[in-house]
């Protein structure tokens, strides 16, 4: 990889400059102007993609020249084919000119960059932290001078760098322009970057003719025409094809060679030229091609001959390379030349070259190990062990992809099957963390062949179990497999044993999926025994997720602390793992901000990202952001095919819930049927519960309360909160409402008693609202009003608008029954507004009917209450504005006068007034209001 800063002492080195100027790219130059303007203002990113030789690098030069002349600072990196896979090497190159200012960054960012880039020790940084640190450094540099980051041959950028630089480019950093160029690579760096991309096409025939005239000797007209056709608008072909023609061909006295695809033809052409070079020169070119960095000093050491520059000269004279004396580098004039040099070499020559390079870079352990691996044909434990260390270093620097590559290569060099199995397992573990389950299963298949006893080991069992639950496997088999492996693990209490901790995490997934109390027992026992201390996400899975209905105040406080902890940016995997315990106790909003980063910045974070998405769309559903919830669920279901069937189930669950609340019964039913059959085949009870939840909600929406009762009671019967069944909390009010509506008052009361006994209301404000709302629903008329008021009074429940509106609807229905029409209308109108805003059609219809029955007809979309007051507050404010005392208002609303006083305390600041006398003016009522 070659990197330089263009406005310093070093010259720009993005390949070789186009000496005759650029022809036929006026459109692109206009686009580049716009891009530079945008970059100077708010920041911008742009990708040029196109075939080899089409002129991407030439265009980058043109843009760079303009930017440089306008005084921008330029940092750049060029990806190199054949370069050893050294993590973050690309990023290192881009940032190195800026690192002198690293001390201005927050210490957490400084550390992340130092560790990630390999010049400091510290805890393994998360990719997101490295990305944020990169953005911070670029932002700082740009605050001093406009910055242009140029990345050429992006298709060869190492994957970790591509992820981070892609993140930074998508972030759109003010005053920074990101200009990428590379060959189209389906599924590769450019596609994954998600940046706006321009496909660079062929130059026009006129431009081709102009270029030919500039770069070739005078040609016979026929030959000139033929070359223009054959070059297919590819500038490299236009420049290079004439050089390969013989004198008779140039004179058109002899036919041109038969057509080949243009790249192959160019490559063949370069090969022809390389073959004519002296052996020593060819050997040096191979060394330069395989090393990537092209440092003369390394070549000198590897070649071990005195005449380095003399030996390079023939290639330089033939314009295949350029020797940069100032920076002491050798650059290939075009990447195709580098490919041709390697293509042309024999396996034996490549091995010798790698061996020589390995000895020349003894001071750089990663490069040394990779070259040794390149030089090794047979298995070799010594080299494999060196690659193990490379993998370990990559892992510590947060480069999982690099670590997986190193472990896989180490495995292929391992002479002993057991070592091979271990290394492949490590690679599979890294791949599993990246969410690449297909790679994991391929690796494991090899492991199985290498070492049949492997499946019994903890690492193997853990991976096999995650594959089983991510794919088509049975939950109880996965559970059994993993528990047995855990129990026979030699040191089952060591909290510092990564394999053990990961296996326990996988087990917690399996238990949650299985939805049965007995599955959790071995997990809980093992987590409680971990020493010195289990990771917080495992503890919370044990104390909250394993049985959310019975989470104690202490564990909930622990969860709250874990979710709100600041600076936890360093460990996003933990956040995602902790958030699982937050879902049934309504605390996902506490980690929303951090989870949302995955959505704002979709990156190569695999399974972690998908899990963040899963929790976000559930939170969106409960907090009434249904469009976003749907969008995320659809994103999640598109990840299903690639990685895990389980993700598809979560997506279907959310979509089924959305279909239920929107009254789309057909979709709801189809989705729930899919969930049910998926779950039945795998004994995944929790998935069945999700289907039952969505079905019960839909049945309530369409007024089929008997069916709703059956569905809800199938999750957990009335009077009971089944152990380890979180979904029982989700349907607590559905069960009571359905029971009340179908004259099952005893069952309703039994369930309310169970809620009280288990202290469900203490789990979250949402559950407190629902428990109190359920109690009011089942109460006799003379008690219900006070209970409904009690349910709706606590502040903060409007975070869950659908649930709150449901309680208001029930309250309005009750008030109408007891003929308190004006109060009923207030509740119903408020509920109707929410249902309409959310698009909860069945509930909106039901509320509108109810409102009509109170004698009020109002346009469907009319907003009645002043926006800043809750309906309850508005009622009180209105009554107070008519001159009633607190006591009189309290009597009218069945409340205590103290409650009215509290409400008024909240109302005055909301309306911006300080006295009762100002109330009338402050309230701007709709004239149609009764
Ligand atoms: N529009 C142009 N006018 C004149 N010369 C050009 C033009 N486009 C490209 N060239 C020249 O053609 C050759 C190949 O172009 P370039 O190296 O930019 O291709 P590329 O798209 O970057 O290919 P690769 O994908 O292999 O890197 C270079 O010598 C370059 O200077
Ligand atoms: Mg190029």
PDB file of C-alpha atoms in Angstrom, residues 437-438 440-442 444 462-473:
ATOM      1  CA  UNK A 437     -22.634 -18.014   9.515  1.00  0.00           C
ATOM      2  CA  UNK A 438     -22.118 -19.561   6.121  1.00  0.00           C
ATOM      3  CA  UNK A 440     -18.674 -20.612  10.006  1.00  0.00           C
ATOM      4  CA  UNK A 441     -20.437 -23.720   8.813  1.00  0.00           C
ATOM      5  CA  UNK A 442     -17.938 -24.239   5.995  1.00  0.00           C
ATOM      6  CA  UNK A 444     -16.737 -26.275  10.892  1.00  0.00           C
ATOM      7  CA  UNK A 462     -20.747 -23.677  21.010  1.00  0.00           C
ATOM      8  CA  UNK A 463     -20.378 -22.987  17.320  1.00  0.00           C
ATOM      9  CA  UNK A 464     -22.415 -25.988  16.328  1.00  0.00           C
ATOM     10  CA  UNK A 465     -25.161 -24.882  18.718  1.00  0.00           C
ATOM     11  CA  UNK A 466     -25.245 -21.347  17.335  1.00  0.00           C
ATOM     12  CA  UNK A 467     -25.420 -22.779  13.859  1.00  0.00           C
ATOM     13  CA  UNK A 468     -28.272 -25.013  14.877  1.00  0.00           C
ATOM     14  CA  UNK A 469     -30.362 -22.194  16.287  1.00  0.00           C
ATOM     15  CA  UNK A 470     -29.384 -19.748  13.562  1.00  0.00           C
ATOM     16  CA  UNK A 471     -30.377 -22.285  10.931  1.00  0.00           C
ATOM     17  CA  UNK A 472     -32.859 -25.104  10.985  1.00  0.00           C
ATOM     18  CA  UNK A 473     -31.798 -26.887  14.152  1.00  0.00           C
TER      19      UNK A 473
END
